[in-house]
Short mmCIF file of N, CA and C and ligand atoms in Angstrom, two decimals:
data_model
loop_
_atom_site.label_atom_id
_atom_site.label_comp_id
_atom_site.label_asym_id
_atom_site.label_seq_id
_atom_site.Cartn_x
_atom_site.Cartn_y
_atom_site.Cartn_z
N GLU A 24 83.97 51.70 -34.86
CA GLU A 24 85.15 50.57 -34.17
C GLU A 24 84.73 49.44 -34.49
N ARG A 25 85.35 48.59 -33.72
CA ARG A 25 85.39 47.03 -34.31
C ARG A 25 83.89 46.76 -34.22
N ALA A 26 83.39 46.93 -33.06
CA ALA A 26 82.12 46.04 -33.06
C ALA A 26 80.85 46.91 -33.67
N ALA A 27 81.34 48.18 -34.45
CA ALA A 27 80.43 48.61 -35.37
C ALA A 27 80.70 48.23 -36.69
N ALA A 28 82.06 48.06 -36.87
CA ALA A 28 82.63 47.02 -38.13
C ALA A 28 82.23 46.17 -38.39
N LEU A 29 81.96 44.97 -37.03
CA LEU A 29 81.09 43.62 -37.15
C LEU A 29 80.06 43.46 -37.56
N ARG A 30 79.27 44.97 -37.01
CA ARG A 30 77.73 44.70 -37.37
C ARG A 30 77.30 45.43 -38.71
N ASP A 31 78.35 46.29 -39.34
CA ASP A 31 78.14 46.23 -40.92
C ASP A 31 78.43 44.63 -41.82
N VAL A 32 79.33 44.20 -41.56
CA VAL A 32 79.66 43.46 -42.15
C VAL A 32 78.52 42.08 -42.01
N ALA A 33 78.25 42.12 -40.94
CA ALA A 33 77.35 40.91 -40.47
C ALA A 33 75.98 41.22 -41.14
N SER A 34 75.71 42.36 -41.16
CA SER A 34 74.49 42.71 -41.89
C SER A 34 74.16 42.45 -43.29
N LEU A 35 75.20 42.32 -44.07
CA LEU A 35 75.90 42.09 -45.57
C LEU A 35 75.31 40.60 -45.81
N ILE A 36 75.98 39.75 -44.80
CA ILE A 36 76.11 37.99 -45.10
C ILE A 36 74.25 37.53 -45.11
N ARG A 37 74.14 37.29 -46.05
CA ARG A 37 72.65 36.82 -46.76
C ARG A 37 72.57 35.46 -46.41
N ALA A 38 71.57 34.98 -45.67
CA ALA A 38 71.58 33.58 -45.59
C ALA A 38 70.25 33.07 -46.30
N VAL A 39 70.73 31.95 -46.98
CA VAL A 39 69.57 31.45 -48.01
C VAL A 39 69.31 30.14 -47.35
N PRO A 40 68.02 29.47 -47.19
CA PRO A 40 67.41 28.55 -46.97
C PRO A 40 67.32 27.68 -47.94
N ASP A 41 67.97 26.26 -47.84
CA ASP A 41 67.98 25.27 -48.29
C ASP A 41 68.74 25.42 -49.66
N PHE A 42 70.00 26.26 -49.51
CA PHE A 42 71.06 25.86 -50.36
C PHE A 42 72.17 25.13 -50.12
N PRO A 43 72.78 24.36 -50.74
CA PRO A 43 72.98 23.89 -51.73
C PRO A 43 72.07 22.44 -51.60
N SER A 44 71.43 22.01 -50.30
CA SER A 44 70.37 21.10 -50.39
C SER A 44 69.67 21.50 -49.36
N PRO A 45 68.66 20.47 -49.13
CA PRO A 45 67.58 20.91 -48.24
C PRO A 45 67.84 20.73 -46.92
N GLY A 46 67.28 21.85 -45.89
CA GLY A 46 67.77 21.99 -44.63
C GLY A 46 69.28 22.67 -44.42
N ILE A 47 69.91 23.27 -45.58
CA ILE A 47 71.07 23.69 -45.13
C ILE A 47 70.41 25.39 -44.94
N LEU A 48 70.74 26.25 -44.24
CA LEU A 48 71.15 27.51 -44.34
C LEU A 48 72.31 28.51 -45.04
N PHE A 49 72.86 28.60 -45.99
CA PHE A 49 73.85 29.10 -46.61
C PHE A 49 74.11 30.21 -45.89
N ARG A 50 74.96 30.63 -45.81
CA ARG A 50 75.82 32.08 -45.39
C ARG A 50 76.47 32.12 -46.60
N ASP A 51 75.67 33.37 -47.27
CA ASP A 51 76.28 33.80 -48.62
C ASP A 51 77.15 35.62 -48.49
N ILE A 52 78.40 35.30 -48.59
CA ILE A 52 79.01 36.52 -48.26
C ILE A 52 79.37 37.43 -49.77
N THR A 53 78.76 37.23 -50.80
CA THR A 53 78.81 38.19 -51.96
C THR A 53 78.25 39.07 -51.73
N PRO A 54 77.36 39.70 -50.56
CA PRO A 54 76.92 40.82 -50.44
C PRO A 54 78.07 41.65 -50.09
N VAL A 55 78.91 41.53 -49.24
CA VAL A 55 79.82 42.00 -48.67
C VAL A 55 80.69 42.34 -49.45
N LEU A 56 81.28 41.20 -50.55
CA LEU A 56 82.16 41.50 -51.48
C LEU A 56 81.79 42.76 -52.16
N ARG A 57 80.77 42.82 -52.69
CA ARG A 57 80.13 44.15 -53.82
C ARG A 57 80.41 45.08 -53.16
N GLU A 58 80.49 45.49 -51.70
CA GLU A 58 80.31 46.73 -51.46
C GLU A 58 81.61 47.07 -50.62
N PRO A 59 82.42 48.27 -51.86
CA PRO A 59 83.92 48.39 -51.06
C PRO A 59 84.11 48.68 -49.52
N ALA A 60 83.45 49.32 -49.05
CA ALA A 60 83.57 49.84 -47.82
C ALA A 60 83.44 48.69 -46.69
N ALA A 61 82.50 47.77 -47.17
CA ALA A 61 82.08 46.67 -46.16
C ALA A 61 83.20 45.48 -46.62
N MET A 62 83.80 45.37 -47.35
CA MET A 62 85.19 44.51 -48.29
C MET A 62 86.18 44.76 -46.99
N ALA A 63 86.30 46.26 -47.17
CA ALA A 63 87.53 46.87 -46.82
C ALA A 63 87.74 46.96 -45.00
N ALA A 64 86.13 46.76 -44.19
CA ALA A 64 86.09 46.34 -43.21
C ALA A 64 86.45 45.18 -42.71
N ALA A 65 85.85 44.21 -43.59
CA ALA A 65 86.42 42.88 -43.12
C ALA A 65 87.53 42.54 -43.35
N LEU A 66 88.34 43.02 -44.41
CA LEU A 66 89.34 42.95 -44.35
C LEU A 66 90.45 43.16 -43.54
N ARG A 67 90.41 44.40 -42.88
CA ARG A 67 90.64 44.95 -41.89
C ARG A 67 90.30 44.32 -40.41
N LEU A 68 89.46 43.71 -40.34
CA LEU A 68 88.97 42.83 -39.28
C LEU A 68 89.71 41.34 -39.41
N HIS A 69 90.03 40.93 -40.28
CA HIS A 69 90.88 39.62 -40.21
C HIS A 69 92.31 39.93 -40.13
N LEU A 70 92.71 41.20 -40.70
CA LEU A 70 94.25 41.59 -40.53
C LEU A 70 94.34 41.66 -38.94
N ASP A 71 93.30 42.53 -38.49
CA ASP A 71 93.18 42.72 -36.70
C ASP A 71 93.68 41.41 -35.93
N ALA A 72 92.49 40.22 -36.64
CA ALA A 72 92.34 39.28 -35.41
C ALA A 72 93.78 38.48 -35.62
N VAL A 73 94.89 38.55 -36.37
CA VAL A 73 96.11 37.52 -36.77
C VAL A 73 97.13 38.84 -36.59
N ALA A 74 96.82 39.88 -35.72
CA ALA A 74 98.02 40.93 -35.98
C ALA A 74 99.24 40.58 -35.36
N ASP A 75 98.98 39.79 -34.05
CA ASP A 75 100.33 39.08 -33.45
C ASP A 75 100.97 38.36 -34.04
N LEU A 76 100.80 37.81 -35.42
CA LEU A 76 101.39 36.70 -36.36
C LEU A 76 102.12 37.60 -37.01
N ALA A 77 101.99 38.75 -37.46
CA ALA A 77 102.41 39.28 -38.65
C ALA A 77 104.10 39.28 -38.22
N GLY A 78 105.18 39.09 -39.28
CA GLY A 78 106.48 38.67 -39.20
C GLY A 78 106.58 37.23 -38.97
N SER A 79 105.65 36.64 -38.44
CA SER A 79 105.96 34.91 -37.79
C SER A 79 105.27 34.29 -39.01
N ILE A 80 105.04 34.48 -39.93
CA ILE A 80 104.20 33.60 -41.07
C ILE A 80 104.70 33.76 -42.03
N ASP A 81 105.02 32.63 -42.70
CA ASP A 81 105.60 32.36 -44.02
C ASP A 81 104.55 32.30 -45.05
N ARG A 82 103.62 31.92 -45.12
CA ARG A 82 102.86 31.31 -46.02
C ARG A 82 101.33 31.62 -45.71
N ILE A 83 100.58 32.20 -46.60
CA ILE A 83 98.96 31.64 -46.24
C ILE A 83 98.58 30.81 -47.38
N VAL A 84 97.64 29.66 -46.88
CA VAL A 84 97.15 28.78 -47.54
C VAL A 84 95.51 28.83 -47.52
N GLY A 85 95.05 29.28 -48.83
CA GLY A 85 93.65 29.56 -48.79
C GLY A 85 92.85 28.30 -49.61
N VAL A 86 91.97 27.85 -49.11
CA VAL A 86 90.77 26.94 -49.62
C VAL A 86 89.82 27.44 -50.89
N GLU A 87 90.12 26.60 -52.16
CA GLU A 87 89.37 27.14 -53.07
C GLU A 87 87.44 26.99 -52.58
N SER A 88 86.91 27.67 -52.93
CA SER A 88 87.00 28.87 -53.90
C SER A 88 87.09 30.15 -52.88
N ARG A 89 86.37 29.77 -51.90
CA ARG A 89 85.85 31.29 -51.17
C ARG A 89 86.94 31.59 -50.42
N GLY A 90 87.85 30.51 -49.79
CA GLY A 90 89.12 30.73 -49.02
C GLY A 90 90.11 31.70 -49.90
N PHE A 91 90.18 31.95 -51.24
CA PHE A 91 90.54 32.92 -52.16
C PHE A 91 90.55 34.30 -51.97
N LEU A 92 89.01 34.39 -51.56
CA LEU A 92 88.93 35.83 -51.28
C LEU A 92 89.38 36.84 -50.59
N PHE A 93 89.37 36.37 -49.42
CA PHE A 93 90.52 37.05 -48.25
C PHE A 93 91.82 36.47 -48.22
N GLY A 94 91.84 35.28 -48.40
CA GLY A 94 93.37 34.66 -48.27
C GLY A 94 94.04 35.36 -48.76
N MET A 95 94.04 35.94 -50.24
CA MET A 95 94.98 36.58 -50.86
C MET A 95 95.47 37.68 -50.72
N PRO A 96 94.20 38.64 -50.28
CA PRO A 96 94.77 40.23 -49.75
C PRO A 96 95.35 40.03 -48.55
N ILE A 97 94.96 39.13 -47.59
CA ILE A 97 95.53 38.72 -46.23
C ILE A 97 96.89 38.84 -46.48
N ALA A 98 97.31 37.66 -47.42
CA ALA A 98 98.89 37.23 -47.59
C ALA A 98 99.50 39.12 -48.40
N HIS A 99 98.83 39.52 -48.77
CA HIS A 99 99.57 40.63 -49.34
C HIS A 99 99.80 41.74 -48.41
N ALA A 100 98.62 41.68 -47.45
CA ALA A 100 99.06 42.69 -46.32
C ALA A 100 99.94 42.17 -45.34
N LEU A 101 99.97 40.79 -45.36
CA LEU A 101 100.91 40.50 -44.13
C LEU A 101 102.34 40.14 -45.29
N GLY A 102 102.54 40.33 -46.62
CA GLY A 102 103.83 40.37 -47.06
C GLY A 102 104.19 38.97 -47.32
N VAL A 103 103.23 38.35 -47.56
CA VAL A 103 103.93 36.72 -47.62
C VAL A 103 103.33 36.18 -48.99
N GLY A 104 103.78 34.77 -49.14
CA GLY A 104 103.22 34.64 -50.30
C GLY A 104 101.85 33.52 -50.19
N PHE A 105 101.22 33.34 -50.93
CA PHE A 105 99.95 32.68 -51.17
C PHE A 105 100.01 31.16 -51.58
N VAL A 106 99.24 30.37 -50.78
CA VAL A 106 99.47 28.92 -51.81
C VAL A 106 97.67 28.43 -51.82
N PRO A 107 97.32 27.98 -52.92
CA PRO A 107 96.09 27.66 -52.87
C PRO A 107 95.87 26.18 -52.78
N ALA A 108 95.10 25.52 -51.65
CA ALA A 108 94.33 24.45 -51.59
C ALA A 108 93.35 24.16 -52.55
N ARG A 109 93.57 23.28 -53.70
CA ARG A 109 92.48 23.08 -54.68
C ARG A 109 91.77 22.24 -54.93
N LYS A 110 90.46 22.05 -55.31
CA LYS A 110 89.39 20.88 -55.92
C LYS A 110 90.48 19.98 -56.99
N PRO A 111 89.92 19.22 -56.98
CA PRO A 111 90.11 18.05 -58.42
C PRO A 111 90.64 18.45 -59.83
N GLY A 112 91.37 18.11 -60.04
CA GLY A 112 91.38 18.64 -61.76
C GLY A 112 91.80 20.10 -62.13
N LYS A 113 92.63 20.65 -60.62
CA LYS A 113 92.56 22.20 -61.26
C LYS A 113 94.08 22.23 -61.38
N LEU A 114 95.12 21.58 -60.53
CA LEU A 114 96.63 21.98 -60.02
C LEU A 114 97.06 21.13 -61.13
N PRO A 115 98.48 21.90 -61.97
CA PRO A 115 98.54 21.58 -62.98
C PRO A 115 99.83 20.47 -62.60
N ALA A 116 100.77 20.57 -61.81
CA ALA A 116 102.10 19.86 -61.51
C ALA A 116 101.69 18.76 -60.37
N ALA A 117 102.68 18.00 -59.95
CA ALA A 117 102.08 17.42 -58.94
C ALA A 117 102.06 17.47 -57.54
N THR A 118 100.77 16.43 -57.32
CA THR A 118 100.11 17.07 -55.77
C THR A 118 99.93 16.50 -54.93
N VAL A 119 99.83 16.89 -53.54
CA VAL A 119 99.29 15.69 -52.18
C VAL A 119 97.79 15.87 -52.03
N THR A 120 96.96 15.09 -51.74
CA THR A 120 95.60 14.90 -51.91
C THR A 120 94.90 14.29 -50.53
N GLN A 121 94.05 15.32 -50.23
CA GLN A 121 93.10 14.77 -48.90
C GLN A 121 91.56 14.66 -49.23
N ALA A 122 90.97 13.48 -48.77
CA ALA A 122 89.67 13.62 -48.94
C ALA A 122 88.85 14.21 -47.61
N TYR A 123 88.19 14.84 -47.66
CA TYR A 123 87.25 15.29 -46.33
C TYR A 123 85.60 15.26 -46.69
N ALA A 124 84.68 15.28 -45.53
CA ALA A 124 83.72 15.47 -45.76
C ALA A 124 83.01 17.09 -45.22
N LEU A 125 82.14 17.67 -45.52
CA LEU A 125 81.69 19.04 -45.41
C LEU A 125 80.19 18.66 -44.81
N GLU A 126 79.81 20.17 -44.95
CA GLU A 126 78.27 20.22 -43.73
C GLU A 126 77.45 19.62 -44.87
N TYR A 127 77.65 19.78 -46.28
CA TYR A 127 76.89 19.28 -47.65
C TYR A 127 77.28 18.63 -48.68
N GLY A 128 78.33 17.72 -47.77
CA GLY A 128 78.57 17.19 -49.07
C GLY A 128 79.99 16.30 -48.75
N GLU A 129 80.90 16.04 -49.66
CA GLU A 129 82.41 15.70 -49.37
C GLU A 129 83.05 15.84 -51.20
N GLY A 130 84.21 15.92 -50.74
CA GLY A 130 85.29 16.33 -51.32
C GLY A 130 86.78 16.12 -51.31
N THR A 131 87.75 16.46 -52.07
CA THR A 131 89.07 16.20 -51.96
C THR A 131 89.68 17.52 -52.33
N LEU A 132 90.45 17.59 -51.64
CA LEU A 132 91.48 19.12 -51.76
C LEU A 132 92.90 18.45 -52.20
N HIS A 133 93.63 19.40 -52.96
CA HIS A 133 95.17 19.12 -53.49
C HIS A 133 95.90 20.25 -53.17
N MET A 134 97.07 20.15 -53.11
CA MET A 134 98.21 21.41 -52.92
C MET A 134 99.35 20.56 -53.65
N HIS A 135 99.82 21.67 -54.05
CA HIS A 135 101.12 21.08 -55.20
C HIS A 135 102.32 20.79 -54.06
N ALA A 136 102.62 19.45 -54.48
CA ALA A 136 103.46 19.18 -53.76
C ALA A 136 104.99 19.64 -53.03
N ASP A 137 105.28 20.79 -54.13
CA ASP A 137 106.59 22.00 -53.74
C ASP A 137 105.68 23.30 -53.31
N ALA A 138 104.78 23.33 -53.10
CA ALA A 138 104.31 24.46 -52.56
C ALA A 138 104.84 25.18 -51.37
N LEU A 139 105.20 24.65 -50.47
CA LEU A 139 105.84 24.92 -49.17
C LEU A 139 107.13 24.19 -48.86
N GLU A 140 107.61 25.08 -48.16
CA GLU A 140 108.97 24.29 -47.98
C GLU A 140 108.68 24.08 -46.39
N ALA A 141 109.84 22.90 -45.84
CA ALA A 141 109.74 22.44 -44.56
C ALA A 141 110.04 23.35 -43.45
N GLY A 142 109.07 23.18 -42.54
CA GLY A 142 109.07 24.15 -41.75
C GLY A 142 108.22 25.65 -41.64
N ASP A 143 107.80 25.76 -42.80
CA ASP A 143 107.06 26.73 -43.25
C ASP A 143 105.86 27.08 -42.03
N ARG A 144 105.98 28.43 -41.79
CA ARG A 144 104.60 28.39 -40.62
C ARG A 144 103.39 28.90 -41.60
N VAL A 145 102.61 28.43 -41.40
CA VAL A 145 101.01 28.54 -42.69
C VAL A 145 100.09 29.45 -41.61
N LEU A 146 99.34 30.41 -42.33
CA LEU A 146 97.96 30.53 -41.82
C LEU A 146 97.21 30.18 -43.28
N LEU A 147 95.93 29.81 -41.89
CA LEU A 147 94.86 28.77 -42.80
C LEU A 147 93.85 29.67 -42.93
N VAL A 148 93.58 30.06 -44.18
CA VAL A 148 92.06 30.68 -44.73
C VAL A 148 91.41 30.80 -45.52
N ASP A 149 90.02 30.58 -44.66
CA ASP A 149 88.90 30.15 -45.24
C ASP A 149 87.28 30.97 -45.05
N ASP A 150 86.59 31.17 -45.93
CA ASP A 150 85.66 31.90 -45.46
C ASP A 150 84.60 31.87 -44.56
N LEU A 151 84.77 30.22 -44.33
CA LEU A 151 83.72 29.81 -43.15
C LEU A 151 83.85 28.56 -42.37
N LEU A 152 83.64 28.90 -41.37
CA LEU A 152 84.01 27.05 -40.87
C LEU A 152 82.51 26.39 -40.31
N ALA A 153 82.53 25.28 -40.59
CA ALA A 153 81.12 24.64 -40.34
C ALA A 153 81.41 23.25 -39.55
N THR A 154 81.75 21.99 -40.29
CA THR A 154 82.33 20.62 -39.68
C THR A 154 83.84 20.89 -39.26
N GLY A 155 84.48 21.95 -40.12
CA GLY A 155 85.99 21.57 -39.82
C GLY A 155 86.44 20.97 -41.05
N GLY A 156 85.45 20.13 -41.44
CA GLY A 156 86.15 18.96 -42.43
C GLY A 156 87.37 19.50 -43.68
N THR A 157 87.00 21.00 -44.19
CA THR A 157 87.61 21.34 -45.18
C THR A 157 88.79 21.78 -44.64
N ALA A 158 88.61 22.49 -43.43
CA ALA A 158 89.93 23.33 -42.87
C ALA A 158 91.20 21.81 -42.36
N GLY A 159 90.28 21.16 -41.73
CA GLY A 159 91.19 20.00 -41.40
C GLY A 159 92.17 19.12 -42.41
N ALA A 160 91.06 18.95 -43.48
CA ALA A 160 91.99 18.58 -44.84
C ALA A 160 93.15 19.47 -45.29
N ALA A 161 92.41 20.83 -45.11
CA ALA A 161 93.70 21.48 -45.71
C ALA A 161 95.19 21.78 -44.67
N ALA A 162 94.50 21.34 -43.50
CA ALA A 162 95.86 21.30 -42.26
C ALA A 162 96.44 20.35 -42.20
N ARG A 163 95.68 19.11 -42.95
CA ARG A 163 96.67 17.82 -42.85
C ARG A 163 97.68 17.82 -43.75
N LEU A 164 97.25 18.50 -45.24
CA LEU A 164 98.06 18.78 -46.67
C LEU A 164 99.10 19.43 -45.73
N VAL A 165 99.08 20.55 -45.62
CA VAL A 165 100.27 21.62 -45.32
C VAL A 165 101.39 20.50 -44.13
N GLN A 166 100.67 19.81 -43.44
CA GLN A 166 101.19 18.91 -42.48
C GLN A 166 102.12 17.85 -43.41
N ARG A 167 101.19 17.29 -43.93
CA ARG A 167 101.76 16.37 -44.96
C ARG A 167 103.33 17.23 -45.48
N LEU A 168 103.26 18.23 -46.17
CA LEU A 168 104.49 18.88 -47.16
C LEU A 168 105.31 19.22 -46.01
N GLY A 169 104.97 18.98 -44.63
CA GLY A 169 106.50 19.44 -43.94
C GLY A 169 106.21 21.04 -43.14
N GLY A 170 105.09 21.72 -43.38
CA GLY A 170 104.61 23.16 -42.72
C GLY A 170 104.33 22.54 -41.63
N GLU A 171 104.08 24.15 -40.75
CA GLU A 171 103.01 23.65 -39.24
C GLU A 171 102.05 24.85 -39.65
N VAL A 172 100.69 24.18 -39.28
CA VAL A 172 99.54 25.32 -39.15
C VAL A 172 99.51 26.02 -37.97
N VAL A 173 99.85 27.60 -37.94
CA VAL A 173 100.11 27.88 -36.92
C VAL A 173 98.53 28.80 -36.32
N ALA A 174 97.74 28.98 -37.25
CA ALA A 174 96.47 29.06 -37.10
C ALA A 174 95.38 29.24 -37.84
N SER A 175 94.27 29.05 -37.69
CA SER A 175 93.19 29.35 -38.85
C SER A 175 92.51 30.26 -38.92
N LEU A 176 91.72 31.02 -39.95
CA LEU A 176 91.28 32.38 -39.84
C LEU A 176 89.98 32.36 -40.67
N PHE A 177 88.75 32.65 -40.22
CA PHE A 177 87.75 32.72 -41.06
C PHE A 177 86.81 33.91 -40.61
N LEU A 178 85.96 34.28 -41.79
CA LEU A 178 84.93 35.29 -41.32
C LEU A 178 83.96 34.76 -40.72
N ILE A 179 83.29 33.61 -41.09
CA ILE A 179 82.20 33.01 -40.54
C ILE A 179 82.36 31.92 -39.52
N GLU A 180 82.04 31.76 -38.70
CA GLU A 180 81.81 30.14 -37.74
C GLU A 180 80.51 29.79 -37.28
N LEU A 181 80.02 28.49 -37.60
CA LEU A 181 78.95 28.12 -37.39
C LEU A 181 79.22 27.22 -36.32
N PRO A 182 78.94 27.78 -34.89
CA PRO A 182 79.45 27.11 -33.64
C PRO A 182 78.92 25.60 -33.30
N PHE A 183 77.35 25.44 -34.05
CA PHE A 183 76.56 24.38 -33.73
C PHE A 183 77.26 23.28 -34.78
N LEU A 184 78.24 23.31 -35.18
CA LEU A 184 78.58 22.57 -36.13
C LEU A 184 79.90 21.84 -35.32
N LYS A 185 80.69 22.55 -34.68
CA LYS A 185 81.68 22.26 -33.70
C LYS A 185 82.68 21.83 -34.60
N GLY A 186 83.08 22.88 -35.35
CA GLY A 186 84.47 22.59 -36.20
C GLY A 186 85.74 23.34 -35.48
N ARG A 187 85.48 24.33 -34.89
CA ARG A 187 86.46 24.48 -33.92
C ARG A 187 86.96 23.30 -32.80
N GLU A 188 86.23 22.41 -32.48
CA GLU A 188 86.58 21.56 -31.72
C GLU A 188 86.79 19.98 -32.33
N ARG A 189 86.80 19.83 -33.89
CA ARG A 189 87.37 19.09 -34.83
C ARG A 189 89.09 19.89 -34.81
N LEU A 190 89.32 20.61 -34.95
CA LEU A 190 90.41 21.58 -35.42
C LEU A 190 91.22 21.53 -34.20
N ALA A 191 90.92 21.58 -32.68
CA ALA A 191 91.73 21.56 -31.33
C ALA A 191 92.63 20.61 -31.75
N PRO A 192 93.89 20.98 -31.40
CA PRO A 192 94.25 22.10 -30.85
C PRO A 192 94.36 23.11 -31.32
N LEU A 193 94.39 23.23 -32.82
CA LEU A 193 94.78 24.67 -33.70
C LEU A 193 94.04 25.58 -33.46
N ARG A 194 94.54 26.87 -33.16
CA ARG A 194 93.99 28.06 -33.09
C ARG A 194 93.03 28.50 -34.07
N VAL A 195 92.12 29.01 -33.56
CA VAL A 195 91.03 29.08 -34.81
C VAL A 195 90.26 30.71 -34.25
N GLU A 196 90.78 31.56 -35.22
CA GLU A 196 89.85 32.79 -35.14
C GLU A 196 88.64 32.88 -36.30
N ALA A 197 87.80 33.56 -35.64
CA ALA A 197 86.61 33.92 -36.38
C ALA A 197 85.76 35.00 -35.94
N LEU A 198 85.66 35.94 -37.30
CA LEU A 198 85.17 37.25 -36.75
C LEU A 198 83.64 36.98 -36.35
N LEU A 199 82.75 36.46 -36.83
CA LEU A 199 81.16 36.17 -36.39
C LEU A 199 80.76 34.61 -36.47
N SER A 200 79.95 34.93 -35.17
CA SER A 200 79.43 33.59 -35.67
C SER A 200 78.01 33.51 -35.45
N PHE A 201 77.36 32.54 -36.64
CA PHE A 201 75.35 32.45 -36.53
C PHE A 201 75.35 31.19 -36.52
C1 LIG B 464 82.33 25.89 -48.09
C2 LIG B 464 83.21 26.97 -47.52
C3 LIG B 464 84.02 26.18 -46.55
C4 LIG B 464 83.60 24.97 -46.06
C5 LIG B 464 83.28 24.81 -44.82
O1 LIG B 464 83.16 25.65 -49.50
O2 LIG B 464 84.16 27.66 -48.13
O3 LIG B 464 85.57 25.61 -47.41
O4 LIG B 464 82.33 24.70 -46.84
O5 LIG B 464 82.27 23.57 -44.35
P1 LIG B 464 83.39 22.81 -43.39
O6 LIG B 464 83.61 23.55 -42.23
O7 LIG B 464 81.88 21.90 -43.14
O8 LIG B 464 83.95 21.53 -43.88
P2 LIG B 464 82.69 24.91 -50.15
O9 LIG B 464 83.03 23.44 -50.29
O10 LIG B 464 81.13 24.79 -50.57
O11 LIG B 464 82.96 25.66 -51.91
P3 LIG B 464 83.14 26.57 -52.53
O12 LIG B 464 84.37 27.69 -51.72
O13 LIG B 464 83.98 26.41 -53.73
O14 LIG B 464 81.71 27.44 -52.69
N1 LIG B 465 80.03 25.85 -45.90
C1 LIG B 465 79.68 24.94 -45.19
N2 LIG B 465 78.30 24.80 -44.53
C2 LIG B 465 78.20 26.39 -44.98
C3 LIG B 465 77.00 27.14 -44.53
N3 LIG B 465 76.26 26.99 -44.23
N4 LIG B 465 77.02 28.32 -45.84
C4 LIG B 465 77.74 28.61 -46.23
N5 LIG B 465 78.96 28.03 -46.98
C5 LIG B 465 78.99 26.46 -45.69
#
């Protein structure tokens, strides 16, 4: 059942000290991705967390690069399109851009200026919520394109970094907390 599936997925998330910089405990999801049963369980858990939104979402926005991994299969399962929010220099056409800070640095996200239609209802997907800087920037880009971020969905939340508070009043769904 759900608790067992969560335990199985959690057991495959590897904690790597001092990556990418000293003092950071990095939560590595690649051991989940390499096990078909765990990957399927994780996808099922993501879909269950937003089951109430099926039929009322127009697009998934996934954040480069780990937000692509579950974002795309979630979009496919919900029968909606996928829009990437990307790091600089990757998207070929005209973009809107937003700078942000994250747990271990800073960055800039871009979205294609024509990627959403006004009024699109968006589910934001990423693998991990830390400070919320990244997800907040992605949400801002969606808003600037006239979309509405209906909810955000993460495999992992690091509650001590208070990303959920930062994203408030946005709905935040996270499957595991460390
Ligand atoms: C990681 C993670 C989130 C972000 C969370 O991405 O995938 O996008 O950090 O941190 P925050 O809540 O403090 O903003 P990273 O920038 O390392 O890029 P990657 O997905 O390409 O590895
Ligand atoms: N993104 C931000 N903080 C992270 C962490 N501790 N592990 C993995 N990805 C992250």
